[in-house]
mmCIF file of C-alpha atoms in Angstrom:
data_model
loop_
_atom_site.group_PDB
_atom_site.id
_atom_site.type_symbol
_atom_site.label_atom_id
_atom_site.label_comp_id
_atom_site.label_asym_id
_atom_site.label_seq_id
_atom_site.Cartn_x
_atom_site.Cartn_y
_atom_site.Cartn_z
ATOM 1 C CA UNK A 12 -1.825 -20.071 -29.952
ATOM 2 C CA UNK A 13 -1.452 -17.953 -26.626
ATOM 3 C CA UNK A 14 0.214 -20.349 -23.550
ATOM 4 C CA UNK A 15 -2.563 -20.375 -20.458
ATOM 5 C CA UNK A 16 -0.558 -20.882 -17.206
ATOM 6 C CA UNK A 17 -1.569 -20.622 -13.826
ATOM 7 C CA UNK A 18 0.469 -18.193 -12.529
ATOM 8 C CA UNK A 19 0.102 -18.119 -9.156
ATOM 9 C CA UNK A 20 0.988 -21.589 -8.826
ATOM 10 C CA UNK A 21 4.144 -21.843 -10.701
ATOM 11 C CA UNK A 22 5.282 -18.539 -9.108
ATOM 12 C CA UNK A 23 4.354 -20.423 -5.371
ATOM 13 C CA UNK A 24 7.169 -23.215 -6.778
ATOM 14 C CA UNK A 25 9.775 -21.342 -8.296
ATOM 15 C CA UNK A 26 10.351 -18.675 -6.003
ATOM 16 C CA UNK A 27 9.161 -19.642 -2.362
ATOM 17 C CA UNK A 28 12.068 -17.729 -0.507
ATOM 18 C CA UNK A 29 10.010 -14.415 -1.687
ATOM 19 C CA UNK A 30 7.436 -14.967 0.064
ATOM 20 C CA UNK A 31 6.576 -14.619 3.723
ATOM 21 C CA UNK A 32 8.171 -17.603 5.866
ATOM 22 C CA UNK A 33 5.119 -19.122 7.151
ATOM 23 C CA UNK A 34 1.567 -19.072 7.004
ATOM 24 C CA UNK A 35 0.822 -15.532 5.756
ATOM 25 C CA UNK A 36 -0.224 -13.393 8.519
ATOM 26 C CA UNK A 37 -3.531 -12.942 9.244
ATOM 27 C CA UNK A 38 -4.086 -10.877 12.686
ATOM 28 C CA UNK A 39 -5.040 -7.906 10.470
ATOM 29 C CA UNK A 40 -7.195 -9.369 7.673
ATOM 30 C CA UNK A 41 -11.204 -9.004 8.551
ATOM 31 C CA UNK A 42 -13.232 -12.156 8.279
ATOM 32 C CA UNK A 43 -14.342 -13.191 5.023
ATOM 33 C CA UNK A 44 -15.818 -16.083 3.430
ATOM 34 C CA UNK A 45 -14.084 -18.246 0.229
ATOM 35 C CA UNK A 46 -15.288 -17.361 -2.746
ATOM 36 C CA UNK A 47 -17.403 -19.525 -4.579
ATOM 37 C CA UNK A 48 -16.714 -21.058 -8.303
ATOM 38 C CA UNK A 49 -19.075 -18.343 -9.742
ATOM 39 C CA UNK A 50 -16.833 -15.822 -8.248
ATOM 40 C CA UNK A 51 -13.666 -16.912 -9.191
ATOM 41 C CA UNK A 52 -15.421 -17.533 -12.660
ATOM 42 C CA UNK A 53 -16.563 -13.745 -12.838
ATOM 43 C CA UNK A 54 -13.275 -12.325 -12.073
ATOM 44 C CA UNK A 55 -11.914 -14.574 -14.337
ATOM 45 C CA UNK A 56 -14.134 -13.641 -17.096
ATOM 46 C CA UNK A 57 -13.405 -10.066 -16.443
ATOM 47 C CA UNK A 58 -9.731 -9.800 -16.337
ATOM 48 C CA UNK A 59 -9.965 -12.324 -19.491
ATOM 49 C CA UNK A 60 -12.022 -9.689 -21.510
ATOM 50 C CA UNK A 61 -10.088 -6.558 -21.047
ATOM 51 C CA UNK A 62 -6.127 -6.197 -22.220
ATOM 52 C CA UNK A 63 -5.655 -2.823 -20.508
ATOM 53 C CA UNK A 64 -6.770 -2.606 -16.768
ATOM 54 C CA UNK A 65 -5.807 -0.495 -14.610
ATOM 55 C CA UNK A 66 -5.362 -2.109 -11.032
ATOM 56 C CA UNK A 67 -5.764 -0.069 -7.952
ATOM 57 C CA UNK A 68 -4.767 -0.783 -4.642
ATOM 58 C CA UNK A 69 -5.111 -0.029 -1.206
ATOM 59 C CA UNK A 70 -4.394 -0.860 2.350
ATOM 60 C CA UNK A 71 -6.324 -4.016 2.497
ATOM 61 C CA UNK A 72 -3.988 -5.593 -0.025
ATOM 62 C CA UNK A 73 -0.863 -5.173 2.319
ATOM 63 C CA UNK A 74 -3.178 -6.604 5.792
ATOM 64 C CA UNK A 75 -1.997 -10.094 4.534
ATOM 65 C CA UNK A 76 1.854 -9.227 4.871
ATOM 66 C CA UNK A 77 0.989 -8.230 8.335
ATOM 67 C CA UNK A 78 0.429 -4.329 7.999
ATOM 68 C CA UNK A 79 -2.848 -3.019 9.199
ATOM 69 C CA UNK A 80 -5.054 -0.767 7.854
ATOM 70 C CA UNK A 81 -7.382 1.920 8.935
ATOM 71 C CA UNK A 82 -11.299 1.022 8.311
ATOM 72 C CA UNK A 83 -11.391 -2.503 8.177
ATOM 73 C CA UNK A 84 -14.123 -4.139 10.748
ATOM 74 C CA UNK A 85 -12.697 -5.380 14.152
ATOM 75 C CA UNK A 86 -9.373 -5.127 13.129
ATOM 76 C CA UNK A 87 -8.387 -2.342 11.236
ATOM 77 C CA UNK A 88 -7.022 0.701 13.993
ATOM 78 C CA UNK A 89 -10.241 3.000 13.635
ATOM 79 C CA UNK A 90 -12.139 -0.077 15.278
ATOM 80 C CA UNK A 91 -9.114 -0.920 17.499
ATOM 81 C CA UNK A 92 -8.169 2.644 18.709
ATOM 82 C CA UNK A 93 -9.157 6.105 19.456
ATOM 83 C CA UNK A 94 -6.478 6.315 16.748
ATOM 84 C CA UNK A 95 -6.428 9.913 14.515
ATOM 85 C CA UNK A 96 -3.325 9.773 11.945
ATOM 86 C CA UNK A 97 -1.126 12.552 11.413
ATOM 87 C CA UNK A 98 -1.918 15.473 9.463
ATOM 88 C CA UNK A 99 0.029 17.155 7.353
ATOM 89 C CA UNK A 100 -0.074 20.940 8.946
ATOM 90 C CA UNK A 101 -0.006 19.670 12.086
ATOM 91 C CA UNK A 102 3.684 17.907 11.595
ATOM 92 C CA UNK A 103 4.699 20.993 9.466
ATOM 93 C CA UNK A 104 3.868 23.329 12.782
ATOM 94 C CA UNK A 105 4.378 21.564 16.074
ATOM 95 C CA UNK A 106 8.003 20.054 16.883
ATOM 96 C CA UNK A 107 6.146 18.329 19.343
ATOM 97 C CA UNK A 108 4.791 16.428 16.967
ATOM 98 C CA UNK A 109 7.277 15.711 14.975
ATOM 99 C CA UNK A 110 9.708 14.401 17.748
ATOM 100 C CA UNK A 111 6.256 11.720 18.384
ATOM 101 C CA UNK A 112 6.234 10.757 14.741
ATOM 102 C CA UNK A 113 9.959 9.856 14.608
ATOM 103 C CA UNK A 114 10.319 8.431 17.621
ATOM 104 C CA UNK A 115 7.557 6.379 16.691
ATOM 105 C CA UNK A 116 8.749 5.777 12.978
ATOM 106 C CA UNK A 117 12.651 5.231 14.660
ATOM 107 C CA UNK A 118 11.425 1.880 16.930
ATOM 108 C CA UNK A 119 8.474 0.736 14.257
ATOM 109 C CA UNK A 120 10.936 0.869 11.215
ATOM 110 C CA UNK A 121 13.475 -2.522 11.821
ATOM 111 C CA UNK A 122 10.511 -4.666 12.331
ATOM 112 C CA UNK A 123 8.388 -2.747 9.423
ATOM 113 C CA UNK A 124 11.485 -2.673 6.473
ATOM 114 C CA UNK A 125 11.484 -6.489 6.980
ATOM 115 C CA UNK A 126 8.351 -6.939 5.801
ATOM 116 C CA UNK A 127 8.143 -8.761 2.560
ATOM 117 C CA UNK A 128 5.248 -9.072 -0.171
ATOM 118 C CA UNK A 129 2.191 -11.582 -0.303
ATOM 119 C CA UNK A 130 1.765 -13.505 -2.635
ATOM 120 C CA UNK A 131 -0.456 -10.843 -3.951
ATOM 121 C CA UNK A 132 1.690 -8.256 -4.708
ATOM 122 C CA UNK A 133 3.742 -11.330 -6.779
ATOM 123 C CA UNK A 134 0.589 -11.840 -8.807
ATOM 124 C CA UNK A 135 -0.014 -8.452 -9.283
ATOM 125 C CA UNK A 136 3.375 -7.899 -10.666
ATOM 126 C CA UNK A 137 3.176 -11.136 -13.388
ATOM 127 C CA UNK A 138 0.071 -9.535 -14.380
ATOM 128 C CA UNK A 139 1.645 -7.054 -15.602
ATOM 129 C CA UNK A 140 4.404 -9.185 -17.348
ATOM 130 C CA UNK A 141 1.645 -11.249 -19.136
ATOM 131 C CA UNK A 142 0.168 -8.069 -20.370
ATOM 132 C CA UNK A 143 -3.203 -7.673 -18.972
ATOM 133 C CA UNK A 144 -1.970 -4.995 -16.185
ATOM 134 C CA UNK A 145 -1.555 -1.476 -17.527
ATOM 135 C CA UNK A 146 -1.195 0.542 -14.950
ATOM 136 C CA UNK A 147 -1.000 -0.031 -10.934
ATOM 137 C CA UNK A 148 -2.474 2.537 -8.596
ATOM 138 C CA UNK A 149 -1.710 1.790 -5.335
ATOM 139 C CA UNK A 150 -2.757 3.942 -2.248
ATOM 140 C CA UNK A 151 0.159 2.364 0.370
ATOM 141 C CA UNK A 152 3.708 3.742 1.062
ATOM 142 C CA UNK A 153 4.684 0.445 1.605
ATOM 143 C CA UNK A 154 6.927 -0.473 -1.576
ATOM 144 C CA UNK A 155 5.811 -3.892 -1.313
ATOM 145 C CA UNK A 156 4.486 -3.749 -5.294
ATOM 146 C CA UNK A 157 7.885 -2.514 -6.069
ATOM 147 C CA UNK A 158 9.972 -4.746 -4.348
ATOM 148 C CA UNK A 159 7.726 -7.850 -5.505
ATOM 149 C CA UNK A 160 8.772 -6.583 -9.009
ATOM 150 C CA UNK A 161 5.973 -4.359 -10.313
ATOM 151 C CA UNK A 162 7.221 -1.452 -13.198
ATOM 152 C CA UNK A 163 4.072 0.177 -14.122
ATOM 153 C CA UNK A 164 3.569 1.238 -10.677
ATOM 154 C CA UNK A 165 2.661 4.794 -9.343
ATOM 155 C CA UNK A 166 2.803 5.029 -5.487
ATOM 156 C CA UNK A 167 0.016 7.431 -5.161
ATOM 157 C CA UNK A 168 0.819 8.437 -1.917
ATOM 158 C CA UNK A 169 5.274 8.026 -1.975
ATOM 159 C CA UNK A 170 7.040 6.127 -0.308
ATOM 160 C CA UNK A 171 8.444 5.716 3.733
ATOM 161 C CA UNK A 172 11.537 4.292 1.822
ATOM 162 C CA UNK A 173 12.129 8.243 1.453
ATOM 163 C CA UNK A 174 13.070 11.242 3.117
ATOM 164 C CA UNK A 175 12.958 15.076 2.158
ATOM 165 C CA UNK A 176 13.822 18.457 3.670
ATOM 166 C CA UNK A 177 10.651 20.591 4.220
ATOM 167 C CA UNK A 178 13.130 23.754 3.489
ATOM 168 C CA UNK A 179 15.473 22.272 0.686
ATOM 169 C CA UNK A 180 14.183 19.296 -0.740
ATOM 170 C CA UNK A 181 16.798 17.508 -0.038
ATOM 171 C CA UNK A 182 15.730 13.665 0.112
ATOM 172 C CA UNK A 183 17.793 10.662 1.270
ATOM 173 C CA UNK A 184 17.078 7.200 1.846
ATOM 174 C CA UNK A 185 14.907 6.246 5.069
ATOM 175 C CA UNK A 186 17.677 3.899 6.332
ATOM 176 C CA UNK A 187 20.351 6.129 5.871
ATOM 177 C CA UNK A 188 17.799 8.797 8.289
ATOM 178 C CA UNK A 189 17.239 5.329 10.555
ATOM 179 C CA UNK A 190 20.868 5.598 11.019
ATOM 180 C CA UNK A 191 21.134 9.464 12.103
ATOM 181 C CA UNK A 192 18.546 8.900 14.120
ATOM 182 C CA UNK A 193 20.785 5.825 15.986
ATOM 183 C CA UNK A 194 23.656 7.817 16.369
ATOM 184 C CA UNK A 195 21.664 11.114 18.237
ATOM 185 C CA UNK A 196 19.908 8.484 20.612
ATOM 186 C CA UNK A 197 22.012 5.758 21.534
ATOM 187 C CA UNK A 198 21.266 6.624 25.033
ATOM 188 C CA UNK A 199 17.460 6.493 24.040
ATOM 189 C CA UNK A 200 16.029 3.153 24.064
ATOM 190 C CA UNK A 201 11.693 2.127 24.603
ATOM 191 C CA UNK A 202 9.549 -1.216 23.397
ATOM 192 C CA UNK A 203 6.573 -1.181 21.889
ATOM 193 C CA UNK A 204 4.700 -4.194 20.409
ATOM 194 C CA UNK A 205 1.898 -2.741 18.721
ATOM 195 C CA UNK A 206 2.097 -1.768 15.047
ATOM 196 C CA UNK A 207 0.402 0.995 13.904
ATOM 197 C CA UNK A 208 0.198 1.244 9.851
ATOM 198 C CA UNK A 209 2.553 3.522 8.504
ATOM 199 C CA UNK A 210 5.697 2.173 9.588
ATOM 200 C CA UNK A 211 5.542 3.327 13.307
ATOM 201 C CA UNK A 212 4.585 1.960 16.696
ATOM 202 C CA UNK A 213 2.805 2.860 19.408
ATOM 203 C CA UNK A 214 4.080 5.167 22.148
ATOM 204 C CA UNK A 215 3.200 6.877 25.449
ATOM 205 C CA UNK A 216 3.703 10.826 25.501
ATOM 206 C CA UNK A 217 6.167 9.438 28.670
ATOM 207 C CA UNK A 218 8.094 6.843 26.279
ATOM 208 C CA UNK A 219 8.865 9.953 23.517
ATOM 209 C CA UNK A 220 10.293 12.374 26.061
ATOM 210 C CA UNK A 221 14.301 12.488 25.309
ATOM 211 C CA UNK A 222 14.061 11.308 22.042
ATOM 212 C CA UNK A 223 16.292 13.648 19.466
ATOM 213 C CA UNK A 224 15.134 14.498 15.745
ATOM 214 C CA UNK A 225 18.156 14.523 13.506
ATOM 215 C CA UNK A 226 17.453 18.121 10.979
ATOM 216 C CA UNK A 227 18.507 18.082 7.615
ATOM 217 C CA UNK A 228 22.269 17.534 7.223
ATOM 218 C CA UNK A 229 22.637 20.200 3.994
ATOM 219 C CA UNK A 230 20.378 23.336 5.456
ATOM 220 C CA UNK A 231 19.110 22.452 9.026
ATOM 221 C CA UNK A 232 15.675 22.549 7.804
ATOM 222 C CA UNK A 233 12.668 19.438 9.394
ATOM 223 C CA UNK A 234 12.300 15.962 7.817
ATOM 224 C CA UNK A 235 9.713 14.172 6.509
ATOM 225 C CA UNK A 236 8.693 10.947 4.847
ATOM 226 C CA UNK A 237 8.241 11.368 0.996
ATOM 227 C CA UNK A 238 4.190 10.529 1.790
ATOM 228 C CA UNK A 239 1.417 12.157 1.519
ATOM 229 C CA UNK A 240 -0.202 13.110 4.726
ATOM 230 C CA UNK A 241 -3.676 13.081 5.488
ATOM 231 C CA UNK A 242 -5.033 16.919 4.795
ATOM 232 C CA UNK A 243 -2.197 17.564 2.195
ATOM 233 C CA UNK A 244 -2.442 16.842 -1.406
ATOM 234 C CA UNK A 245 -1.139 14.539 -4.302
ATOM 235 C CA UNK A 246 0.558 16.448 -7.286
ATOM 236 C CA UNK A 247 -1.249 17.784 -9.800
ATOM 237 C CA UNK A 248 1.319 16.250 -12.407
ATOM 238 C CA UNK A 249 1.233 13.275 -10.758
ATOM 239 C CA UNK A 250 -2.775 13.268 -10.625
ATOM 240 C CA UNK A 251 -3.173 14.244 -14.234
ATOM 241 C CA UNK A 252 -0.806 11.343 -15.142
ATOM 242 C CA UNK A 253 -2.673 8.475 -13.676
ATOM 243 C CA UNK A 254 -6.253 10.253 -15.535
ATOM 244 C CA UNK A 255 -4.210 9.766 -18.875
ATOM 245 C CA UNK A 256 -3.202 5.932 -17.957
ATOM 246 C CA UNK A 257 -6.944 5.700 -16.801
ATOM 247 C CA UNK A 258 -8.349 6.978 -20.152
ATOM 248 C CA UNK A 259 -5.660 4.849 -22.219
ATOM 249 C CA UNK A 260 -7.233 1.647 -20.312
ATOM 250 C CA UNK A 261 -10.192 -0.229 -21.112
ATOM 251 C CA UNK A 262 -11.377 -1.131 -17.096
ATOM 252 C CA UNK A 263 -9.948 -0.621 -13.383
ATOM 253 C CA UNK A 264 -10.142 -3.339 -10.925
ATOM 254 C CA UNK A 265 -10.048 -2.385 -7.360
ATOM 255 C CA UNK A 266 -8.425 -4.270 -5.051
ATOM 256 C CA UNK A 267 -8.086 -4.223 -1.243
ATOM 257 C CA UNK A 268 -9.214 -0.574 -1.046
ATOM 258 C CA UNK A 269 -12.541 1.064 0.651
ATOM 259 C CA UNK A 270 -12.281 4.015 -1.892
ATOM 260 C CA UNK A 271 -13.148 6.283 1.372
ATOM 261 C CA UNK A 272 -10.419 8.475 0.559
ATOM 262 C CA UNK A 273 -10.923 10.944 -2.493
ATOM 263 C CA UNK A 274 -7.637 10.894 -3.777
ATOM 264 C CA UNK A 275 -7.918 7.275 -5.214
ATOM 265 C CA UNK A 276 -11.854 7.331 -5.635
ATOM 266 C CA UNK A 277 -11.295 10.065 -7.988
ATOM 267 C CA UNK A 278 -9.551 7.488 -10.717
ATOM 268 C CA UNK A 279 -12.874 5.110 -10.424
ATOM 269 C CA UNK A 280 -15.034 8.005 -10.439
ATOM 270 C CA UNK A 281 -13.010 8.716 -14.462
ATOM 271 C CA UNK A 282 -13.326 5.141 -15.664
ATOM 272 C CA UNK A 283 -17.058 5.611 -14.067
ATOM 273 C CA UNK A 284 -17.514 8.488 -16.598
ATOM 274 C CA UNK A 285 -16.218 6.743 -19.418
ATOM 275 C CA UNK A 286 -18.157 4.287 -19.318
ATOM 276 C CA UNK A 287 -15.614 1.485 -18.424
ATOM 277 C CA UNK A 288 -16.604 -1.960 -16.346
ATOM 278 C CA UNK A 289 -15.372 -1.841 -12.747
ATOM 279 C CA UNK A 290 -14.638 -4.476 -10.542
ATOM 280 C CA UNK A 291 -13.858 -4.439 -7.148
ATOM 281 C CA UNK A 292 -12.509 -7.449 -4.990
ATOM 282 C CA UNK A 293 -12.525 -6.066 -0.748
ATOM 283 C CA UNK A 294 -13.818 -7.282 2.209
ATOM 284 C CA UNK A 295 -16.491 -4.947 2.968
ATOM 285 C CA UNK A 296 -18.687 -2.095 1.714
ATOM 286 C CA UNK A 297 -16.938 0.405 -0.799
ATOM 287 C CA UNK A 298 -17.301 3.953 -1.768
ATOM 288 C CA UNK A 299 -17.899 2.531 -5.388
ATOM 289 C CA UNK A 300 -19.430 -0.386 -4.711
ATOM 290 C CA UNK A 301 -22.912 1.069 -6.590
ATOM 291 C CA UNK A 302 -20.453 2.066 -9.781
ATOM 292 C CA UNK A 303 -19.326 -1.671 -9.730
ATOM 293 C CA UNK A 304 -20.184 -4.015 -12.320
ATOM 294 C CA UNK A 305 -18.423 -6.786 -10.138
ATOM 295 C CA UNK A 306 -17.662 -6.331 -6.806
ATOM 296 C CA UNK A 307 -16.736 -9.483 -4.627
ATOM 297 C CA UNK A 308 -16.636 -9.356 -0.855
ATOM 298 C CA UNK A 309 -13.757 -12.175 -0.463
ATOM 299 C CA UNK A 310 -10.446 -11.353 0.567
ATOM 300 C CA UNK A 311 -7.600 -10.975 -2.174
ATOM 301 C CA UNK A 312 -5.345 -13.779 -1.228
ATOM 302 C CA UNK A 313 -8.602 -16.226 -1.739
ATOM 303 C CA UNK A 314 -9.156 -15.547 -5.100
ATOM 304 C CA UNK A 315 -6.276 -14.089 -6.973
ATOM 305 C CA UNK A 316 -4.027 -17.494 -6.550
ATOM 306 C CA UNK A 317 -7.197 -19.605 -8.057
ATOM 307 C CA UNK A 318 -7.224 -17.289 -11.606
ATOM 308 C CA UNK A 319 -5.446 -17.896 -14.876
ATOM 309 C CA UNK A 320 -3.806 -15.238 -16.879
ATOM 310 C CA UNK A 321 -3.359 -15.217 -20.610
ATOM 311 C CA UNK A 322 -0.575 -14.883 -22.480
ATOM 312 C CA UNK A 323 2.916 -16.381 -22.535
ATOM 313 C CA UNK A 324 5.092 -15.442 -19.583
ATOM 314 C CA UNK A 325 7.021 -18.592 -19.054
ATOM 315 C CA UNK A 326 9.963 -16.885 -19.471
ATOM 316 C CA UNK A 327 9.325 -14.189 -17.041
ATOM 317 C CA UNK A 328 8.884 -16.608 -14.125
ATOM 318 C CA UNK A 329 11.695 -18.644 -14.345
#
């Protein structure tokens, strides 16, 4: 006979330091409406039927640990901001731009590496130790799946926790470049209060002026985050991968993501082909919402605590 614990609540008793201090953090999270019975009931019913999901996540999962997103209504920075990301050939060409990113990155990155997981990410990660996860997508280069204890993980799009040389390769750990960055402008100092989503802050053009970009210490060549900038591409290899964990699965379930961007739409679009049930759990309209067999308009941290997962994972949680 298979053990039926909730989860979510024996994880919210045994390991509180984990999770944020407080109330979780809700400046960035659209407004949404608690899910009714029937929902939590269909979700329920779904992840209850199916032994191999994949999970797929995107920004809107991490908006309740305080990191904003792009498209969400009212909130999210497109809505907030004549805001337009960095692209990838842009930082490979101008230094200009470069110097703006780091300096931006360098003051954002203290408040941003303290960030810790929702309870979300923890639920996440104990579905995977009760079985029914079997692979996680997730679109952010946060590391918040990782560091709430997720395995079957792929980060999609890397990771701001790393560095590489554009020339060499060369990568090292983002707080070991935090600290290069210290020690070639101790004379540099500026405050900003407004977090922008991938790690950084905002700046005036004024506020960036002086600021020093440390080169790569083994060839002199530019750094950059281990991420995937908009106009550039994922890996093949790492692209072909996730298809194979996508056909090995028997259903994906999309959560916190708009699907807007291709390069995670594309696994939906494969289980779509195949045949395979799709749910989706976001606040808002999706790119796949007309794929969906379930799609719930509530946000994540409403519904996922309320579920029960099968299987015996006692021993994982204490």
């Amino acid at each position: 006979m298979k053990l039926v614990i909730n989860v979510s609540k024996r994880l919210l008793n045994t390991k509180p330091s984990s999770f944020t201090k407080s109330r979780i953090r809700q400046k960035y999270v659209p407004h949404s409406v608690e899910p009714t019975k029937d929902e939590i009931s269909y979700l329920q019913e779904f992840l209850s039927k199916h032994e191999r999901t994949v999970i797929l996540t995107g920004a809107g999962f991490s908006t309740e640990s305080g990191i904003p997103d792009y498209r969400s209504d009212k909130v999210g920075l497109y809505s907030r901001k004549n805001y337009k990301p960095m692209q990838y050939q842009d930082f490979i060409k101008y230094a200009s731009l470069r110097q703006r990113y780091w300096a931006r990155s360098y003051v954002g990155w203290p408040g941003y590496s303290k960030i810790q997981p929702s309870k979300n990410h923890y639920i996440v990660a104990n579905l995977e130790k009760s079985g029914v996860l079997h692979w996680l997508i997730t679109q952010n280069v946060d590391h918040l799946h990782n560091r709430a204890g997720s395995l079957k993980v792929t980060e999609l799009h890397g990771s701001l926790y790393s560095v590489r040389c554009l020339s060499c390769k060369m990568r090292i750990p983002r707080v070991d470049y935090q600290r290069q960055m210290e020690e070639m402008n101790q004379h540099w100092s500026v405050q900003s209060f407004e977090r922008a989503t991938d790690g950084d802050v905002f700046l005036t053009d004024d506020q960036v002026k002086g600021f020093q970009v440390p080169s790569c210490t083994s060839c002199g060549g530019s750094m950059m985050p281990k991420i995937v900038f908009f106009g550039d591409n994922v890996s093949k290899s790492k692209v072909e991968f996730l298809y194979e964990k996508v056909n090995q699965s028997d259903s994906i379930l999309v959560l916190g993501s708009s699907l807007q961007v291709y390069s995670g739409y594309r696994f939906v679009l494969r289980a779509a082909d195949q045949g395979k049930p799709i749910a989706i759990v976001n606040i808002g309209e999706t790119r796949a919402d007309k794929l969906a067999s379930l799609k719930l308009n509530v946000k994540c941290g409403d519904i996922l605590p309320l579920l029960q997962f099968p299987g015996s994972i006692t021993d994982n949680l204490s």
